[in-house]
Short mmCIF file of C-alpha atoms and ligand atoms in Angstrom, two decimals:
data_model
loop_
_atom_site.label_atom_id
_atom_site.label_comp_id
_atom_site.label_asym_id
_atom_site.label_seq_id
_atom_site.Cartn_x
_atom_site.Cartn_y
_atom_site.Cartn_z
CA MET Z 1 191.86 77.66 250.86
CA SER Z 2 188.31 78.90 250.99
CA GLU Z 3 186.40 78.96 254.27
CA GLU Z 4 184.00 76.35 252.84
CA SER Z 5 186.81 73.95 251.82
CA ILE Z 6 188.45 74.20 255.23
CA ARG Z 7 185.17 73.42 256.96
CA ALA Z 8 184.36 70.65 254.46
CA ASN Z 9 187.71 68.90 255.11
CA HIS Z 10 187.14 69.17 258.84
CA THR Z 11 183.70 67.62 258.74
CA ALA Z 12 184.42 65.00 256.04
CA TYR Z 13 187.76 63.61 257.24
CA ASN Z 14 188.33 64.66 260.83
CA MET Z 15 186.62 63.06 263.81
CA GLN Z 16 185.78 65.82 266.25
CA SER Z 17 186.10 65.12 269.99
CA TRP Z 18 183.04 64.59 272.17
CA SER Z 19 180.59 65.26 269.32
CA LYS Z 20 177.99 63.57 267.21
CA GLN Z 21 179.74 63.85 263.86
CA LYS Z 22 176.74 64.76 261.72
CA GLY Z 23 175.70 68.37 261.34
CA LEU Z 24 178.82 70.01 262.77
CA ASN Z 25 179.41 73.58 261.71
CA PRO Z 26 182.69 74.73 263.27
CA VAL Z 27 183.93 78.31 263.13
CA VAL Z 28 186.93 78.49 260.78
CA VAL Z 29 189.79 80.37 262.38
CA GLU Z 30 191.83 82.61 260.10
CA LYS Z 31 194.05 84.22 262.72
CA ALA Z 32 194.37 84.59 266.46
CA GLU Z 33 196.05 87.20 268.62
CA GLY Z 34 195.90 87.94 272.31
CA ILE Z 35 192.38 87.17 273.53
CA TYR Z 36 190.85 87.35 270.04
CA LEU Z 37 190.17 85.03 267.07
CA TRP Z 38 189.01 86.03 263.59
CA ASP Z 39 187.15 84.03 260.99
CA PRO Z 40 187.88 84.46 257.25
CA SER Z 41 185.12 87.08 256.90
CA GLY Z 42 186.92 89.24 259.46
CA LYS Z 43 184.38 88.62 262.23
CA ARG Z 44 186.10 88.84 265.60
CA TYR Z 45 185.45 86.45 268.47
CA THR Z 46 186.77 86.70 272.00
CA ASP Z 47 188.32 83.58 273.47
CA MET Z 48 186.59 83.55 276.86
CA SER Z 49 187.64 80.00 277.69
CA SER Z 50 191.33 80.30 276.68
CA GLN Z 51 190.37 77.51 274.23
CA LEU Z 52 190.29 74.46 276.53
CA VAL Z 53 191.51 76.49 279.51
CA ASN Z 54 195.03 76.01 278.25
CA MET Z 55 195.96 79.18 276.31
CA ASN Z 56 196.59 81.09 279.50
CA LEU Z 57 198.87 83.63 277.81
CA GLY Z 58 196.50 84.06 274.88
CA HIS Z 59 197.36 83.66 271.23
CA GLY Z 60 200.52 84.77 269.45
CA ASN Z 61 202.78 85.16 272.49
CA LYS Z 62 206.08 86.20 270.89
CA ALA Z 63 208.31 84.91 273.70
CA ILE Z 64 206.99 81.37 273.32
CA VAL Z 65 207.03 81.44 269.52
CA GLU Z 66 210.62 82.71 269.42
CA ALA Z 67 211.75 80.08 271.95
CA ILE Z 68 210.24 77.30 269.81
CA LYS Z 69 211.90 78.70 266.67
CA ALA Z 70 215.28 78.97 268.36
CA GLN Z 71 215.09 75.39 269.66
CA ALA Z 72 213.91 74.12 266.25
CA ASP Z 73 217.00 75.67 264.68
CA ARG Z 74 219.21 73.81 267.22
CA TYR Z 75 217.45 70.44 267.10
CA CYS Z 76 213.80 69.41 267.24
CA TYR Z 77 213.92 66.08 269.00
CA ILE Z 78 216.22 63.96 271.06
CA SER Z 79 215.20 60.83 272.94
CA PRO Z 80 214.49 60.96 276.70
CA SER Z 81 217.76 59.16 277.50
CA TYR Z 82 219.90 62.06 276.19
CA ALA Z 83 220.51 65.15 278.28
CA SER Z 84 218.87 68.10 276.62
CA GLU Z 85 219.15 71.70 277.80
CA PRO Z 86 215.44 72.65 277.62
CA ARG Z 87 214.29 69.43 279.32
CA GLY Z 88 216.61 69.82 282.31
CA GLU Z 89 216.11 73.57 282.55
CA LEU Z 90 212.31 73.30 282.57
CA ALA Z 91 212.36 70.51 285.16
CA LYS Z 92 214.63 72.68 287.36
CA LEU Z 93 212.38 75.72 286.91
CA LEU Z 94 209.24 73.76 287.79
CA VAL Z 95 210.79 72.18 290.89
CA SER Z 96 211.81 75.69 292.02
CA LEU Z 97 208.15 76.77 291.86
CA LEU Z 98 206.88 73.82 293.91
CA PRO Z 99 206.96 73.21 297.68
CA ASP Z 100 210.38 72.34 299.12
CA THR Z 101 209.34 68.69 299.42
CA PHE Z 102 209.39 68.29 295.62
CA GLY Z 103 212.28 66.74 293.79
CA LYS Z 104 211.78 65.70 290.18
CA ILE Z 105 209.55 65.81 287.10
CA PHE Z 106 208.52 63.04 284.72
CA PHE Z 107 207.41 64.72 281.49
CA THR Z 108 204.45 63.46 279.47
CA ASN Z 109 202.61 64.56 276.34
CA ALA Z 110 199.54 66.07 277.99
CA GLY Z 111 197.18 65.84 280.97
CA ALA Z 112 195.71 62.36 280.59
CA ASP Z 113 199.06 60.62 280.45
CA ALA Z 114 200.30 62.82 283.30
CA ASN Z 115 197.54 61.27 285.42
CA GLU Z 116 198.23 57.78 284.05
CA ASN Z 117 201.85 58.06 285.12
CA ALA Z 118 201.02 59.69 288.45
CA ILE Z 119 198.90 56.65 289.36
CA LYS Z 120 201.57 54.28 288.12
CA ILE Z 121 204.27 55.98 290.18
CA ALA Z 122 202.05 56.05 293.29
CA ARG Z 123 201.34 52.34 292.86
CA MET Z 124 205.02 51.45 292.44
CA PHE Z 125 206.03 53.61 295.40
CA THR Z 126 203.37 52.33 297.82
CA GLY Z 127 203.10 48.78 296.52
CA ARG Z 128 199.33 49.26 296.72
CA ASN Z 129 196.70 49.02 294.06
CA LYS Z 130 193.53 51.06 294.60
CA VAL Z 131 192.97 54.68 293.60
CA LEU Z 132 190.17 56.93 294.78
CA SER Z 133 188.91 59.88 292.75
CA ARG Z 134 185.75 61.95 292.64
CA TYR Z 135 182.54 61.70 290.63
CA ARG Z 136 182.53 65.27 289.42
CA SER Z 137 185.96 65.09 287.88
CA TYR Z 138 187.64 64.94 284.52
CA HIS Z 139 191.17 63.54 284.46
CA GLY Z 140 191.53 62.72 280.74
CA SER Z 141 190.10 60.26 278.28
CA SER Z 142 192.79 57.58 277.94
CA PHE Z 143 192.04 54.31 279.69
CA GLY Z 144 193.45 54.89 283.17
CA ALA Z 145 192.70 58.63 283.30
CA GLY Z 146 189.25 57.93 281.86
CA ASN Z 147 188.61 55.49 284.70
CA LEU Z 148 189.72 58.08 287.24
CA THR Z 149 187.24 60.48 285.64
CA GLY Z 150 183.92 60.33 287.43
CA GLU Z 151 181.53 62.14 285.08
CA PRO Z 152 179.80 60.76 281.95
CA ARG Z 153 182.96 60.93 279.83
CA ARG Z 154 183.95 57.78 281.80
CA TYR Z 155 181.00 55.70 280.63
CA ALA Z 156 182.44 54.62 277.26
CA LEU Z 157 185.27 52.88 279.16
CA GLU Z 158 183.03 50.76 281.38
CA PRO Z 159 183.24 48.21 282.85
CA GLY Z 160 185.85 50.10 284.82
CA ILE Z 161 189.28 49.01 285.99
CA PRO Z 162 189.07 47.09 289.28
CA GLY Z 163 190.31 49.19 292.18
CA PHE Z 164 189.27 52.56 290.69
CA ILE Z 165 186.80 53.91 293.23
CA HIS Z 166 184.82 57.14 293.19
CA PHE Z 167 183.69 59.36 296.01
CA PHE Z 168 181.44 62.42 296.27
CA ASP Z 169 182.62 65.98 295.84
CA PRO Z 170 182.21 69.01 298.07
CA TYR Z 171 179.41 70.34 295.84
CA VAL Z 172 177.82 72.46 298.54
CA TYR Z 173 175.26 74.15 296.25
CA ARG Z 174 173.65 70.84 295.37
CA GLU Z 175 173.50 69.23 298.82
CA PRO Z 176 170.00 68.50 300.13
CA VAL Z 177 171.01 70.16 303.41
CA ASN Z 178 172.29 73.67 304.05
CA PHE Z 179 175.57 73.68 305.92
CA ALA Z 180 175.79 76.45 308.49
CA SER Z 181 179.49 77.03 307.80
CA ASP Z 182 182.47 75.83 305.78
CA LYS Z 183 183.59 73.94 308.87
CA GLU Z 184 180.32 72.04 309.08
CA ALA Z 185 180.56 71.16 305.36
CA VAL Z 186 184.18 70.07 305.67
CA ASP Z 187 183.51 67.98 308.77
CA TYR Z 188 180.80 66.18 306.81
CA TYR Z 189 182.77 65.58 303.59
CA ILE Z 190 185.96 64.56 305.33
CA HIS Z 191 184.08 62.25 307.68
CA LYS Z 192 182.42 60.52 304.70
CA LEU Z 193 185.69 60.23 302.80
CA ARG Z 194 187.49 58.77 305.83
CA GLU Z 195 184.63 56.31 306.26
CA GLN Z 196 184.94 55.26 302.60
CA VAL Z 197 188.71 54.87 302.94
CA LEU Z 198 188.14 52.57 305.94
CA TYR Z 199 185.57 50.52 304.02
CA GLU Z 200 187.99 50.15 301.11
CA ASN Z 201 190.78 48.77 303.35
CA PRO Z 202 193.40 51.53 303.68
CA PRO Z 203 196.53 49.35 303.20
CA THR Z 204 195.32 48.64 299.65
CA ILE Z 205 194.88 52.31 298.66
CA ALA Z 206 197.77 53.83 296.71
CA ALA Z 207 196.37 57.29 296.05
CA ILE Z 208 193.58 59.79 296.35
CA VAL Z 209 193.47 61.82 293.15
CA LEU Z 210 191.63 65.11 292.99
CA GLU Z 211 191.40 68.21 290.87
CA THR Z 212 192.42 70.71 293.54
CA VAL Z 213 189.65 72.93 292.20
CA THR Z 214 187.25 70.98 290.01
CA GLY Z 215 187.36 72.53 286.55
CA SER Z 216 185.01 71.58 283.75
CA ASN Z 217 182.63 69.82 286.14
CA GLY Z 218 181.50 73.12 287.58
CA VAL Z 219 184.38 75.02 289.18
CA LEU Z 220 183.78 73.46 292.58
CA ILE Z 221 185.94 75.44 294.98
CA PRO Z 222 186.60 73.31 298.06
CA PRO Z 223 185.39 74.85 301.32
CA GLU Z 224 188.15 76.07 303.63
CA GLY Z 225 189.67 73.06 305.38
CA TYR Z 226 188.66 70.41 302.83
CA ILE Z 227 192.00 70.07 301.03
CA GLN Z 228 193.79 70.04 304.39
CA GLY Z 229 191.34 67.32 305.52
CA VAL Z 230 192.18 65.14 302.51
CA ARG Z 231 195.87 65.63 303.26
CA LYS Z 232 195.27 64.47 306.84
CA ILE Z 233 193.51 61.29 305.70
CA CYS Z 234 196.37 60.56 303.29
CA ASP Z 235 198.91 61.06 306.10
CA GLU Z 236 196.94 58.88 308.49
CA PHE Z 237 196.86 55.91 306.12
CA GLY Z 238 200.06 56.33 304.07
CA ILE Z 239 198.07 57.18 300.93
CA MET Z 240 199.61 59.37 298.22
CA MET Z 241 197.81 62.66 297.61
CA ILE Z 242 197.79 63.43 293.89
CA CYS Z 243 196.62 66.92 292.94
CA ASP Z 244 195.53 67.19 289.33
CA GLU Z 245 196.59 70.73 288.45
CA VAL Z 246 196.22 70.21 284.71
CA MET Z 247 193.61 72.96 284.40
CA MET Z 248 194.33 75.07 287.50
CA GLY Z 249 198.12 75.07 287.46
CA PHE Z 250 200.23 77.95 286.18
CA GLY Z 251 198.20 80.83 287.49
CA ARG Z 252 194.59 80.11 286.59
CA THR Z 253 193.31 80.57 290.17
CA GLY Z 254 195.59 83.49 291.07
CA LYS Z 255 198.32 81.32 292.60
CA MET Z 256 200.92 79.41 290.63
CA PHE Z 257 199.20 76.17 291.72
CA ALA Z 258 195.73 75.91 293.24
CA PHE Z 259 196.81 73.81 296.25
CA GLU Z 260 198.75 76.86 297.47
CA HIS Z 261 195.42 78.45 298.49
CA TRP Z 262 195.19 75.88 301.27
CA GLY Z 263 198.84 75.54 302.29
CA VAL Z 264 199.09 71.81 301.64
CA LYS Z 265 201.92 69.86 300.05
CA PRO Z 266 200.69 67.03 297.82
CA ASP Z 267 202.89 63.99 297.14
CA LEU Z 268 202.45 64.10 293.38
CA ILE Z 269 201.15 66.79 291.04
CA SER Z 270 199.97 66.27 287.49
CA PHE Z 271 200.16 69.27 285.17
CA ALA Z 272 199.81 70.10 281.46
CA LYS Z 273 197.84 72.83 279.62
CA GLY Z 274 199.21 76.11 281.08
CA VAL Z 275 202.82 74.93 281.22
CA THR Z 276 203.17 75.64 277.49
CA CYS Z 277 199.78 77.29 276.98
CA GLY Z 278 199.16 74.82 274.18
CA TYR Z 279 201.83 76.23 271.85
CA ILE Z 280 203.27 72.71 271.88
CA GLN Z 281 201.64 69.95 273.89
CA LEU Z 282 203.33 68.98 277.15
CA GLY Z 283 202.38 67.53 280.51
CA GLY Z 284 204.11 65.99 283.45
CA VAL Z 285 204.11 64.58 286.94
CA ALA Z 286 205.99 66.31 289.71
CA VAL Z 287 207.00 63.97 292.53
CA SER Z 288 208.26 64.56 296.06
CA SER Z 289 211.96 64.08 296.77
CA LYS Z 290 211.04 60.99 298.77
CA ILE Z 291 209.30 59.40 295.77
CA ALA Z 292 212.10 60.51 293.46
CA ALA Z 293 214.68 58.89 295.75
CA TYR Z 294 212.72 55.61 295.80
CA PHE Z 295 213.58 55.21 292.12
CA ASP Z 296 217.31 55.78 292.65
CA ASP Z 297 217.76 52.02 292.94
CA ARG Z 298 214.55 50.80 291.37
CA LEU Z 299 213.36 50.86 287.79
CA LEU Z 300 211.07 53.74 286.92
CA SER Z 301 208.73 51.73 284.76
CA CYS Z 302 207.38 54.70 282.79
CA GLY Z 303 208.22 55.78 279.28
CA LEU Z 304 207.05 57.90 276.37
CA THR Z 305 208.86 58.59 273.10
CA TYR Z 306 208.16 62.28 273.58
CA SER Z 307 208.86 62.58 277.32
CA GLY Z 308 210.40 66.04 277.66
CA HIS Z 309 210.20 66.95 273.97
CA PRO Z 310 212.76 69.72 273.45
CA LEU Z 311 210.42 72.01 271.48
CA ALA Z 312 207.72 71.65 274.13
CA CYS Z 313 210.17 72.22 276.96
CA ALA Z 314 211.54 75.33 275.25
CA ALA Z 315 207.95 76.59 274.97
CA GLY Z 316 207.42 75.76 278.66
CA ILE Z 317 210.46 77.68 279.85
CA ALA Z 318 209.43 80.73 277.81
CA GLY Z 319 205.78 80.58 278.89
CA VAL Z 320 206.39 80.08 282.61
CA THR Z 321 209.10 82.77 282.59
CA TYR Z 322 206.71 85.18 280.83
CA LEU Z 323 204.02 84.48 283.44
CA ILE Z 324 206.46 85.28 286.25
CA GLU Z 325 208.27 88.26 284.68
CA ASN Z 326 205.04 89.98 283.71
CA LYS Z 327 203.55 89.44 287.17
CA LEU Z 328 200.43 87.93 285.66
CA LEU Z 329 199.34 86.40 288.95
CA ASP Z 330 198.59 89.97 290.08
CA ASN Z 331 196.44 90.48 286.99
CA VAL Z 332 194.59 87.22 287.67
CA GLN Z 333 193.86 88.29 291.24
CA GLU Z 334 192.67 91.78 290.21
CA ARG Z 335 190.64 90.71 287.17
CA GLY Z 336 189.43 87.69 289.11
CA ALA Z 337 187.93 89.92 291.81
CA GLU Z 338 186.12 91.92 289.08
CA LEU Z 339 184.90 88.74 287.39
CA LYS Z 340 183.51 87.42 290.67
CA GLN Z 341 181.77 90.68 291.48
CA ILE Z 342 180.12 90.96 288.06
CA LEU Z 343 179.02 87.30 288.06
CA ASN Z 344 177.57 87.72 291.56
CA GLY Z 345 175.61 90.67 290.15
CA PHE Z 346 174.22 88.37 287.42
CA LYS Z 347 173.10 85.96 290.12
CA GLU Z 348 171.04 88.74 291.68
CA GLN Z 349 169.81 90.06 288.34
CA TYR Z 350 168.81 86.93 286.40
CA LYS Z 351 166.46 84.24 287.65
CA VAL Z 352 168.12 81.61 285.47
CA VAL Z 353 171.44 82.02 287.30
CA GLY Z 354 171.25 79.63 290.26
CA ASP Z 355 174.83 79.88 291.39
CA VAL Z 356 178.15 81.35 290.33
CA ARG Z 357 181.53 80.13 291.45
CA ALA Z 358 184.78 81.92 290.70
CA ILE Z 359 188.38 81.71 291.76
CA GLY Z 360 190.97 83.79 289.94
CA LEU Z 361 190.04 83.72 286.26
CA MET Z 362 188.17 80.41 286.48
CA SER Z 363 184.42 80.56 286.83
CA ALA Z 364 181.15 78.79 286.20
CA VAL Z 365 177.64 80.16 285.84
CA GLU Z 366 175.17 77.45 286.84
CA LEU Z 367 171.81 77.73 285.10
CA VAL Z 368 168.54 76.58 286.67
CA ARG Z 369 164.87 76.60 285.70
CA ASP Z 370 163.87 77.63 289.18
CA LYS Z 371 166.07 79.23 291.81
CA LYS Z 372 164.13 77.70 294.71
CA THR Z 373 164.11 74.08 293.52
CA LYS Z 374 167.53 74.50 291.80
CA GLU Z 375 166.21 72.34 288.93
CA PRO Z 376 169.00 72.51 286.34
CA VAL Z 377 168.15 73.68 282.81
CA VAL Z 378 169.34 70.26 281.62
CA SER Z 379 169.38 66.98 283.57
CA TYR Z 380 172.67 65.36 284.56
CA GLY Z 381 174.42 63.92 281.53
CA GLN Z 382 171.48 64.69 279.22
CA ASP Z 383 170.47 67.47 276.89
CA PRO Z 384 168.15 65.92 274.30
CA GLU Z 385 166.74 69.27 273.16
CA GLY Z 386 170.12 70.90 272.73
CA THR Z 387 169.31 73.57 275.31
CA MET Z 388 172.93 74.31 276.19
CA LYS Z 389 173.84 74.50 272.50
CA LYS Z 390 171.10 77.09 272.06
CA ILE Z 391 172.39 79.04 275.05
CA ASN Z 392 175.92 78.86 273.68
CA GLY Z 393 174.53 80.11 270.36
CA GLU Z 394 173.43 83.32 272.13
CA LEU Z 395 177.03 83.82 273.24
CA VAL Z 396 178.59 82.99 269.86
CA LYS Z 397 176.20 85.45 268.18
CA ARG Z 398 177.79 88.13 270.35
CA GLY Z 399 181.33 86.93 269.58
CA PHE Z 400 181.77 85.47 273.08
CA MET Z 401 183.44 82.08 272.66
CA THR Z 402 183.45 79.60 275.48
CA TYR Z 403 182.15 76.16 276.27
CA THR Z 404 179.39 74.79 278.40
CA HIS Z 405 179.31 71.68 280.53
CA GLU Z 406 176.03 70.20 281.73
CA ASN Z 407 173.99 73.22 282.93
CA MET Z 408 176.99 75.52 283.27
CA ILE Z 409 178.69 78.20 281.25
CA LEU Z 410 182.42 78.26 281.91
CA VAL Z 411 184.21 81.59 281.79
CA ALA Z 412 188.00 81.37 281.88
CA PRO Z 413 189.63 84.05 279.71
CA PRO Z 414 193.38 84.27 279.05
CA LEU Z 415 195.28 85.56 282.09
CA ILE Z 416 196.40 88.62 280.07
CA ILE Z 417 192.86 90.02 279.76
CA THR Z 418 192.59 93.72 280.69
CA LYS Z 419 189.99 95.39 282.90
CA ASP Z 420 188.20 96.99 279.92
CA GLN Z 421 188.23 93.82 277.85
CA LEU Z 422 186.77 91.84 280.74
CA ALA Z 423 184.01 94.38 281.35
CA GLU Z 424 183.15 94.48 277.62
CA GLU Z 425 182.91 90.70 277.34
CA LEU Z 426 180.93 90.21 280.53
CA SER Z 427 178.36 92.70 279.31
CA LYS Z 428 177.84 90.35 276.33
CA LEU Z 429 177.38 87.46 278.75
CA GLY Z 430 174.81 89.56 280.63
CA GLU Z 431 172.90 90.21 277.39
CA ALA Z 432 172.84 86.50 276.60
CA LEU Z 433 171.66 85.64 280.12
CA ALA Z 434 168.83 88.18 279.75
CA VAL Z 435 167.69 86.32 276.61
CA VAL Z 436 167.87 82.94 278.39
CA ASP Z 437 165.95 84.45 281.33
CA SER Z 438 163.09 85.28 278.98
CA TRP Z 439 162.76 81.57 277.99
CA TYR Z 440 161.80 80.46 281.52
C1 PLP O 501 191.72 68.55 285.31
C2 PLP O 501 192.11 67.88 284.03
N1 PLP O 501 192.89 66.80 284.07
C3 PLP O 501 193.27 66.16 282.95
C4 PLP O 501 192.85 66.59 281.71
C5 PLP O 501 193.27 65.85 280.48
O1 PLP O 501 194.22 66.59 279.79
P1 PLP O 501 194.53 66.28 278.24
O2 PLP O 501 193.30 66.60 277.48
O3 PLP O 501 195.68 67.20 277.96
O4 PLP O 501 194.90 64.85 278.14
C6 PLP O 501 192.04 67.73 281.62
C7 PLP O 501 191.57 68.21 280.32
O5 PLP O 501 190.72 69.04 280.20
C8 PLP O 501 191.66 68.38 282.81
O6 PLP O 501 190.88 69.46 282.79
#
């Protein structure tokens, strides 16, 4: 098919996520390999967001493709009530990577339904109803996960579900006060959260759900002690701690799971994206042995036709094994340190860069009109002049593909990126930032 026909079908018949449908002009992808994509004219683009921060192993990973083919030759689907080798093997592999308190996995189709089921399981286990989550969070767009979500992608679901309560994030850069230390910040945030828990009547709260490191809402890396503080509140009141590791899990931050940075053991973990790197969609909820045992004699009232789809599980085993065998966490830590250093340089160099935050190969560049006032280049939830689209255009022009959120550019390349590739791409980002600098 011609490039024009492919684009015409896309715009005429397909409804594109999170977009006004008129005037779309998507890049047509002809092929993809490693960290690169090509359009039909042969122009090369670099995938600096790993698509939606899911293609952690990049495009065309042979181990995953071969595993899917081999499983497809055996059988493609079998219902969740049959024992299937890839389903059981992947569950066993994942439990082996989790803290020793973890027992079982409930597989889902993706991240949103992983969170839906995590809440459901926490509610059944505790017999409580309320769930607390943060404003600057994205947990998926289905009804329950969309209500957990705090940012504007929640608004279309309002009025919200009763008992879904939001609290503020440790967004240190945007506080009206300057904390003298991480400890001072943590004392403040944990005090406020504990206060809110008390006001909400603790025996009614089933779970606190949080992205261990906030992803698309600005890569908010919790100050040292924060995650431990949330754990302590959960322990004090018998509340389940649910870590949403959909974006950060499977190596993105330099550890297999982000909560490992702070030595805590959550009660439930939702995951998706990096488990199969998007080769086939898959998500899941990991639960502690205690929660798993609760359902030994009680009905697990959760179900999905495709829970533990054999093709997806085969992809998951191959992808996670590849990540481990190729020691990619080392690469994430090494490249991550370079990424952080270069972005910090941009913060010094460009007046439009208000803040940068990076952990492993997950980072955000926060753009402001004025470094002193921290006025963002676009207001919260609004961009009537298409400023961020224009800024993204400067990146696309240079073949640097990523996405922006509010006033931030997210940079999250595949975990296989090399030192030279990273340096080459970040120099393109620097060029684009220099152009944006000249606008203000
Ligand atoms: C932290 C987090 N949780 C949940 C989701 C929802 O996952 P999905 O789009 O696979 O439903 C996302 C998607 O970006 C996410 O980043």
